Amino acid sequence: MTDPASHTSFIEPILVFCGAAAVAVPLFRRIGLGSIIGYLVAGVVIGPWGLQLVSEPEAIRGVAEFGVVLLLFIIGLELKVSSLWSMRRDIFGLGAAQLLLCGAALAAGAWFVGYGPKEATVAGMALGLSATAIALGILGERGETRAPYGQRTFAVLLFQDLSIVPILAIVPLMANVTSPETHAMSAQLMSIGMALGGILLIVLVGRYLLNPIFRILAASGAREVMTAAALLVALGAAVLMEHVGLSMAMGAFLAGVLLAESNFRHQLEADIEPFRGLLLGLFFMSVGMSINLGLVGENALPLALAAIAMVAVKIGLVSGLARASGSPWRDSLRIGALLATAGEFAFVLFPTAQGLGLLTPDHAQMLISLAALSMLLAPIAAKAIDAALLRRPVADGDVDASDLDNGETASGGVIVIGFGRFGQVVNQVLLAGNADVTVIDHNVERIRQASSFGFKVFYGDGARTDVLHAAGAGRAAVLCICVDHAETATLIAELAHAEFPHARTIVRAIDREHAIALMKLPVDYQIRDTFKSALSLGRATLETLGMDFEQAETVEEDVRKRDVARLVLQSEQGFMSGLELLHGSSIRPEPLSRPRKRSRALNAETRGLLDASDADDDWGAGDDPSLLGSRGSLGI
């Protein structure tokens, strides 16, 4: 039998993390410092140097790093290979210059304060890197991941991830490893070969297997299977890259890029987002817990000065590089602030260097504390710089990147939810009118059809707010709801009003009851998908019988006006209101014009049905008239 204590020991840390996040994050967001600083401070408070509610931050960080992995996977989903290729100059130009210049400057600073040459070199390499999770987290909070300065920041971070392998190779060589030179060279070649082989394997699987597999899983209709598959792809690629010597984040990013062209990418993003958010918050708290408050207290002034100096130097150097390579000053300062932290890799490299004898235990602990303090200080600096830039008017020629559109769905575009028979006709009209159209549907075959028309297509459930956000509903001017089920259409209309009040909503009403329900919601326009076509068919029939066009059109317009008037009364006073507009008895279906003569059956079977119907019509005061809504009203 399972020991109950084992369950308790597992649940208690979860309760601590959830409670700390629930208190700290809203508080820090309320005072304007953002959720990342809230997580960091929460980690300090609950960690071994605070309230000691959690005693092993290192073990927790191992799990929490998967938050960074999933973050890079989602970033990869938003970058097509062509977009990545267009960033090559920033990746290998600005990225390389940043790492070399910042690393050299910080190494010189470490040597100046008394570190040996090898210690200073290790410190410069580790502190020259930046925290991917913090930089991308701040960009995500601002909604500017795709802004020009956000793209350049990401390019530098991507180069830093690529540089981890050579840094890990250099550190043992600095420790005077006694292996023969030829053996060391062959080992390095083997590591490079394994890394290239791992990348090639991910590329081949992503190119030829992932889309067919996800198509099969989507056809099964089991949403939880898609979620499991998304986690399998992201975490599987991460683990593979770790085994071949690259970072887990790099593997997840590659998998995301290879799925960026897939029709399923926005559903995958929506499925993974909750896990990413929770694990990333846990990662930030683990960083806060790693700050040794005892050591910080003993060396408060030197550590504080070192952290301030490091952040200031990195902001200055990176901003200068960004400006020299073409960014406006405003964007350059933002890039510098986002890259001012030490990287997550410092928590790996400093203990490794200590184990190889390159760092003394005291120096290793000081550098780890410095890295953690920079992660606490740099977001505050980034917030202050951004606030100052927002208060300062934009100078001529200095374009504010936050004013640029950074979404996939253009501002003023249309999102059509549902690509069935109704939605396809709607999209044809929009296509003819040169509208910017994005289609959401959860049917694989419909998504294929939509892509053949040239629309931007998202596989996903349009009744989920995360899918709508991922598809760009926050920037769309119109949400056109064309799904086949009344309940789903009503739910989406309610979500649209709550989440995207700026967007106008146009809804397909399935039948009369649905139209009445929609009239009680703040939708901008609705239409019953069979009503106008039925009126047109009725008019055409009258013309075929010999009625002239003008008279048939008058009859059609009369029926339409009667219906609209009755629909308004039904929405205001109940479903049985407006019967006087029918000028006839209550029969099913309810005629909009007075019957001129009594109907008669043409065979025995019909006569039996009518007799039974007449008996049912004799309902009294005890009967429920609302039943006529589903049985007796015009279902158009």
Coordinates of C-alpha atoms in Angstrom, one line a residue, residues 105-514:
A105 CA 34.3 43.4 -20.9
L106 CA 32.9 41.3 -18.0
A107 CA 36.0 39.2 -18.0
A108 CA 38.2 42.3 -17.8
G109 CA 36.1 43.5 -14.9
A110 CA 36.5 40.2 -13.0
W111 CA 40.2 40.3 -13.6
F112 CA 40.3 43.9 -12.3
V113 CA 38.7 42.9 -9.0
G114 CA 41.2 40.1 -8.4
Y115 CA 40.0 37.0 -10.3
G116 CA 42.7 35.0 -12.0
P117 CA 42.8 34.9 -15.8
K118 CA 41.0 31.5 -16.1
E119 CA 38.4 32.5 -13.5
A120 CA 37.8 35.8 -15.2
T121 CA 37.4 34.1 -18.6
V122 CA 34.8 31.7 -17.2
A123 CA 33.0 34.5 -15.5
G124 CA 33.0 36.6 -18.8
M125 CA 31.7 33.7 -20.9
A126 CA 28.8 32.8 -18.5
L127 CA 27.8 36.4 -17.6
G128 CA 28.0 37.5 -21.2
L129 CA 25.1 35.3 -22.0
S130 CA 21.5 36.4 -21.3
A131 CA 18.4 34.8 -19.7
T132 CA 16.2 33.6 -22.6
A133 CA 13.2 33.0 -20.3
I134 CA 13.3 36.5 -18.8
A135 CA 13.8 38.4 -22.1
L136 CA 11.1 36.5 -24.0
G137 CA 8.8 36.6 -21.0
I138 CA 9.0 40.4 -20.9
L139 CA 8.4 40.6 -24.7
G140 CA 5.4 38.3 -24.3
E141 CA 4.0 40.5 -21.5
R142 CA 4.3 43.5 -23.8
G143 CA 3.0 41.7 -26.8
E144 CA 6.0 42.7 -28.8
T145 CA 7.7 39.4 -29.6
R146 CA 7.4 40.1 -33.3
A147 CA 8.2 43.8 -33.1
P148 CA 11.6 44.6 -34.8
Y149 CA 13.4 45.0 -31.5
G150 CA 11.8 41.8 -30.3
Q151 CA 13.0 39.9 -33.3
R152 CA 16.6 41.3 -33.0
T153 CA 16.6 40.4 -29.3
F154 CA 15.5 36.8 -30.1
A155 CA 18.2 36.6 -32.8
V156 CA 20.9 37.3 -30.2
L157 CA 19.4 34.8 -27.8
L158 CA 19.4 32.2 -30.5
F159 CA 23.1 32.7 -31.2
Q160 CA 23.8 32.4 -27.5
D161 CA 22.0 29.1 -27.4
L162 CA 24.2 27.9 -30.3
S163 CA 27.3 29.1 -28.5
I164 CA 26.7 26.8 -25.5
V165 CA 28.3 23.8 -27.2
P166 CA 31.6 25.5 -27.9
I167 CA 31.7 27.0 -24.4
L168 CA 31.2 23.6 -22.8
A169 CA 34.0 22.3 -25.0
I170 CA 36.4 25.2 -24.1
V171 CA 36.0 25.0 -20.3
P172 CA 37.6 21.5 -19.9
L173 CA 40.5 22.5 -22.2
M174 CA 41.1 25.5 -19.9
A175 CA 41.3 23.1 -16.9
N176 CA 44.5 21.5 -18.4
V177 CA 42.8 18.1 -19.1
T178 CA 45.6 15.6 -19.5
S179 CA 44.1 13.7 -22.4
P180 CA 46.3 13.5 -25.5
E181 CA 45.7 16.2 -28.1
T182 CA 44.6 13.8 -30.7
H183 CA 42.2 12.2 -28.4
A184 CA 40.8 15.6 -27.4
M185 CA 40.5 16.5 -31.1
S186 CA 38.7 13.2 -31.9
A187 CA 36.3 13.7 -29.0
Q188 CA 35.4 17.2 -30.2
L189 CA 34.8 15.9 -33.7
M190 CA 32.6 13.2 -32.3
S191 CA 30.6 15.7 -30.3
I192 CA 30.1 17.9 -33.4
G193 CA 29.1 14.9 -35.4
M194 CA 26.5 13.8 -32.8
A195 CA 25.1 17.3 -32.7
L196 CA 24.8 17.6 -36.4
G197 CA 23.2 14.1 -36.5
G198 CA 20.7 15.0 -33.9
I199 CA 19.7 18.2 -35.8
L200 CA 19.4 16.2 -39.0
L201 CA 17.1 13.6 -37.3
I202 CA 14.8 16.3 -36.0
V203 CA 14.7 18.0 -39.4
L204 CA 13.8 14.7 -41.2
V205 CA 11.1 13.7 -38.7
G206 CA 9.6 17.2 -38.7
R207 CA 9.7 17.4 -42.5
Y208 CA 8.2 14.0 -43.3
L209 CA 6.5 12.5 -40.3
L210 CA 5.0 15.1 -38.0
N211 CA 2.3 16.5 -40.3
P212 CA 0.9 13.1 -41.3
I213 CA 0.9 12.0 -37.7
F214 CA -0.9 15.1 -36.4
R215 CA -3.4 14.7 -39.2
I216 CA -4.3 11.2 -38.1
L217 CA -4.5 12.3 -34.4
A218 CA -6.7 15.3 -35.3
A219 CA -9.1 13.0 -37.3
S220 CA -9.6 10.9 -34.1
G221 CA -11.3 14.0 -32.5
A222 CA -9.6 13.4 -29.1
R223 CA -8.3 16.7 -27.9
E224 CA -6.2 15.2 -25.1
V225 CA -4.3 13.1 -27.6
M226 CA -3.3 16.2 -29.5
T227 CA -2.1 17.7 -26.2
A228 CA 0.0 14.6 -25.4
A229 CA 1.4 14.5 -28.9
A230 CA 2.4 18.2 -28.7
L231 CA 4.2 17.6 -25.4
L232 CA 5.9 14.5 -26.8
V233 CA 7.3 16.5 -29.8
A234 CA 8.5 19.4 -27.7
L235 CA 10.0 17.4 -24.9
G236 CA 11.3 14.6 -27.1
A237 CA 13.2 17.0 -29.3
A238 CA 14.6 18.7 -26.2
V239 CA 15.8 15.5 -24.6
L240 CA 17.4 14.4 -27.9
M241 CA 19.4 17.6 -28.2
E242 CA 20.5 17.2 -24.6
H243 CA 21.9 13.8 -25.4
V244 CA 23.9 15.0 -28.4
G245 CA 25.4 17.9 -26.4
L246 CA 23.1 20.8 -27.4
S247 CA 20.7 22.6 -25.2
M248 CA 17.2 21.3 -24.6
A249 CA 15.8 24.7 -25.6
M250 CA 17.5 24.5 -28.9
G251 CA 15.8 21.1 -29.7
A252 CA 12.4 22.4 -28.8
F253 CA 12.9 25.5 -30.9
L254 CA 13.9 23.4 -33.9
A255 CA 10.8 21.2 -33.5
G256 CA 8.7 24.3 -33.3
V257 CA 10.2 25.9 -36.5
L258 CA 9.6 22.7 -38.4
L259 CA 5.9 22.8 -37.4
A260 CA 5.6 26.5 -38.2
E261 CA 4.2 25.7 -41.6
S262 CA 1.7 23.2 -40.3
N263 CA -2.0 23.8 -40.2
F264 CA -2.0 22.4 -36.6
R265 CA 0.5 24.9 -35.1
H266 CA -2.0 27.2 -33.4
Q267 CA -3.9 24.3 -31.8
L268 CA -0.5 23.0 -30.6
E269 CA 0.3 26.4 -29.2
A270 CA -3.0 26.6 -27.4
D271 CA -2.5 23.1 -26.0
I272 CA 1.0 23.7 -24.7
E273 CA 0.5 27.3 -23.4
P274 CA -0.9 26.3 -19.9
F275 CA 2.1 24.0 -19.2
R276 CA 4.5 26.6 -20.5
G277 CA 3.1 29.3 -18.2
L278 CA 3.1 27.2 -15.1
L279 CA 6.6 25.7 -15.6
L280 CA 8.1 29.0 -16.6
G281 CA 6.8 30.6 -13.4
L282 CA 8.3 27.7 -11.5
F283 CA 11.6 28.4 -13.2
F284 CA 11.6 32.0 -12.2
M285 CA 10.8 31.0 -8.6
S286 CA 13.7 28.5 -8.6
V287 CA 16.0 31.3 -9.7
G288 CA 14.8 33.4 -6.8
M289 CA 15.3 30.5 -4.4
S290 CA 18.9 30.1 -5.5
I291 CA 19.8 33.6 -4.2
N292 CA 22.0 33.0 -1.2
L293 CA 20.7 35.7 1.2
G294 CA 23.4 34.7 3.7
L295 CA 26.2 35.3 1.2
V296 CA 24.4 38.4 -0.1
G297 CA 24.2 39.8 3.4
E298 CA 27.9 39.2 4.1
N299 CA 28.9 40.8 0.8
A300 CA 25.9 43.1 0.3
L301 CA 27.8 46.2 -1.0
P302 CA 30.3 44.4 -3.4
L303 CA 27.5 42.2 -4.8
A304 CA 25.1 45.2 -5.2
L305 CA 27.8 47.3 -7.0
A306 CA 28.8 44.3 -9.2
A307 CA 25.2 43.6 -10.2
I308 CA 24.5 47.3 -11.0
A309 CA 27.8 47.6 -12.9
M310 CA 27.2 44.4 -14.9
V311 CA 23.7 45.4 -15.9
A312 CA 24.8 48.9 -16.8
V313 CA 27.7 47.7 -18.9
K314 CA 25.6 45.2 -20.8
I315 CA 22.9 47.8 -21.5
G316 CA 25.5 50.2 -22.7
L317 CA 27.4 47.8 -24.9
V318 CA 24.4 46.0 -26.4
S319 CA 22.5 49.3 -27.1
G320 CA 25.6 50.6 -28.8
L321 CA 25.9 47.5 -31.0
A322 CA 22.2 47.5 -31.9
R323 CA 22.4 51.2 -32.8
A324 CA 25.5 50.7 -34.9
S325 CA 23.8 47.9 -36.8
G326 CA 20.7 49.9 -37.7
S327 CA 18.2 49.9 -34.9
P328 CA 16.7 53.3 -33.7
W329 CA 17.8 54.5 -30.3
R330 CA 14.6 53.6 -28.7
D331 CA 14.7 50.0 -29.9
S332 CA 18.5 49.8 -29.1
L333 CA 17.9 50.7 -25.5
R334 CA 15.1 48.2 -25.2
I335 CA 17.3 45.4 -26.7
G336 CA 20.1 46.3 -24.3
A337 CA 17.8 46.2 -21.3
L338 CA 16.3 42.8 -22.3
L339 CA 19.8 41.3 -22.7
A340 CA 21.3 42.8 -19.5
T341 CA 20.8 39.7 -17.3
A342 CA 23.1 36.8 -16.8
G343 CA 22.0 33.6 -18.6
E344 CA 20.3 30.5 -17.1
F345 CA 23.4 28.7 -18.3
A346 CA 25.4 30.4 -15.5
F347 CA 23.8 28.0 -13.0
V348 CA 25.3 25.1 -15.0
L349 CA 28.7 26.5 -16.0
F350 CA 29.8 27.9 -12.7
P351 CA 29.4 24.5 -10.8
T352 CA 31.0 22.7 -13.7
A353 CA 34.0 25.1 -13.6
Q354 CA 34.2 24.6 -9.8
G355 CA 34.3 20.9 -10.3
L356 CA 37.2 21.2 -12.8
G357 CA 39.1 23.4 -10.4
L358 CA 38.7 26.6 -12.5
L359 CA 36.8 28.4 -9.7
T360 CA 37.1 28.3 -6.0
P361 CA 33.9 27.4 -4.1
D362 CA 33.7 31.0 -2.7
H363 CA 34.1 32.5 -6.2
A364 CA 31.6 30.1 -7.7
Q365 CA 29.0 31.0 -5.0
M366 CA 29.6 34.7 -5.5
L367 CA 29.2 34.4 -9.3
I368 CA 26.0 32.4 -8.9
S369 CA 24.5 35.0 -6.5
L370 CA 25.6 37.7 -8.9
A371 CA 23.8 36.0 -11.8
A372 CA 20.7 35.6 -9.8
L373 CA 20.7 39.2 -8.6
S374 CA 21.1 40.4 -12.2
M375 CA 18.0 38.4 -13.1
L376 CA 16.2 40.4 -10.4
L377 CA 17.6 43.8 -11.3
A378 CA 17.5 43.7 -15.1
P379 CA 13.7 43.3 -15.4
I380 CA 13.3 46.4 -13.2
A381 CA 15.8 48.3 -15.4
A382 CA 13.9 47.1 -18.5
K383 CA 10.6 48.3 -17.0
A384 CA 12.1 51.7 -16.1
I385 CA 13.7 52.2 -19.5
D386 CA 10.5 51.3 -21.3
A387 CA 8.4 53.6 -19.2
A388 CA 10.8 56.5 -19.8
L389 CA 10.7 55.8 -23.6
L390 CA 6.9 55.8 -23.6
R391 CA 6.9 59.2 -21.9
R392 CA 9.4 60.7 -24.3
P393 CA 8.0 61.8 -27.7
V394 CA 9.1 59.9 -30.7
A395 CA 11.7 61.9 -32.6
D396 CA 11.7 62.2 -36.4
G397 CA 13.3 59.1 -37.9
D398 CA 13.2 57.2 -34.7
V399 CA 10.3 54.8 -35.3
D400 CA 8.7 53.3 -32.2
A401 CA 8.6 49.6 -32.8
S402 CA 5.7 49.2 -30.4
D403 CA 3.6 51.0 -32.9
L404 CA 4.3 48.5 -35.6
D405 CA 1.9 45.6 -36.3
N406 CA 3.5 42.5 -35.0
G407 CA 0.7 40.0 -35.6
E408 CA -0.1 37.5 -38.3
T409 CA -3.7 38.7 -38.6
A410 CA -3.6 42.2 -39.9
S411 CA -5.3 45.0 -38.0
G412 CA -8.7 45.4 -39.7
G413 CA -8.8 41.8 -40.9
V414 CA -11.5 39.2 -40.6
I415 CA -11.5 35.9 -38.7
V416 CA -14.0 33.4 -40.0
I417 CA -14.8 30.6 -37.5
G418 CA -16.2 27.6 -39.3
F419 CA -15.5 26.5 -42.9
G420 CA -18.6 24.4 -43.6
R421 CA -21.0 25.0 -46.5
F422 CA -22.1 28.4 -45.1
G423 CA -18.6 29.5 -44.2
Q424 CA -17.2 28.6 -47.6
V425 CA -19.7 30.9 -49.4
V426 CA -19.0 33.7 -46.9
N427 CA -15.3 33.3 -47.6
Q428 CA -15.8 33.5 -51.3
V429 CA -17.4 36.9 -51.0
L430 CA -14.6 38.1 -48.7
L431 CA -12.0 36.8 -51.1
A432 CA -13.6 38.6 -54.0
G433 CA -13.5 41.8 -51.9
N434 CA -9.8 41.4 -51.1
A435 CA -10.4 41.1 -47.4
D436 CA -7.6 39.8 -45.1
V437 CA -9.2 36.6 -44.0
T438 CA -8.1 34.0 -41.4
V439 CA -10.1 30.7 -41.1
I440 CA -10.4 28.7 -38.0
D441 CA -11.9 25.1 -38.1
H442 CA -11.3 21.9 -36.3
N443 CA -12.1 19.6 -39.3
V444 CA -9.0 18.4 -41.1
E445 CA -10.6 18.2 -44.5
R446 CA -12.1 21.6 -44.2
I447 CA -8.7 23.1 -43.3
R448 CA -7.2 21.5 -46.4
Q449 CA -10.0 23.1 -48.5
A450 CA -9.5 26.5 -46.9
S451 CA -5.7 26.4 -47.6
S452 CA -6.4 25.7 -51.3
F453 CA -8.3 29.0 -51.5
G454 CA -5.2 30.9 -50.2
F455 CA -6.6 31.8 -46.8
K456 CA -4.5 31.8 -43.6
V457 CA -5.8 28.7 -41.9
F458 CA -5.7 27.6 -38.2
Y459 CA -6.6 24.2 -37.1
G460 CA -8.3 24.5 -33.7
D461 CA -11.5 24.9 -31.7
G462 CA -12.9 28.3 -32.3
A463 CA -14.8 28.1 -29.0
R464 CA -11.5 28.3 -27.0
T465 CA -10.2 31.7 -26.1
D466 CA -6.6 30.6 -26.3
V467 CA -7.1 29.5 -29.9
L468 CA -8.8 32.8 -30.8
H469 CA -6.0 34.8 -29.2
A470 CA -3.4 32.7 -31.1
A471 CA -5.2 33.3 -34.4
G472 CA -5.0 37.0 -33.9
A473 CA -8.5 37.9 -32.7
G474 CA -7.1 40.6 -30.6
R475 CA -6.2 42.5 -33.7
A476 CA -9.1 41.6 -36.0
A477 CA -11.8 44.1 -36.9
V478 CA -14.5 41.4 -37.5
L479 CA -15.2 38.0 -36.1
C480 CA -17.5 36.1 -38.5
I481 CA -19.1 33.1 -36.7
C482 CA -20.2 30.5 -39.3
V483 CA -20.2 27.3 -37.3
D484 CA -22.9 24.6 -37.8
H485 CA -24.3 24.3 -34.2
A486 CA -26.4 26.9 -32.4
E487 CA -24.9 26.3 -29.0
T488 CA -21.3 26.7 -30.2
A489 CA -22.1 29.9 -32.1
T490 CA -23.7 31.4 -29.0
L491 CA -20.8 30.4 -26.9
I492 CA -18.3 32.0 -29.3
A493 CA -20.4 35.1 -29.5
E494 CA -20.3 35.4 -25.7
L495 CA -16.6 34.8 -25.6
A496 CA -16.0 37.4 -28.4
H497 CA -17.9 40.1 -26.5
A498 CA -16.0 39.3 -23.2
E499 CA -12.5 38.9 -24.7
F500 CA -12.5 41.0 -27.8
P501 CA -15.0 43.9 -27.3
H502 CA -13.3 46.0 -30.0
A503 CA -14.2 43.5 -32.7
R504 CA -17.5 43.5 -34.5
T505 CA -19.3 40.1 -34.4
I506 CA -21.3 38.8 -37.3
V507 CA -23.1 35.5 -36.5
R508 CA -24.9 32.8 -38.5
A509 CA -28.2 32.0 -36.9
I510 CA -29.1 28.3 -37.3
D511 CA -32.9 28.7 -36.9
R512 CA -35.6 31.0 -35.4
E513 CA -34.9 30.1 -31.8
H514 CA -31.2 30.7 -32.3

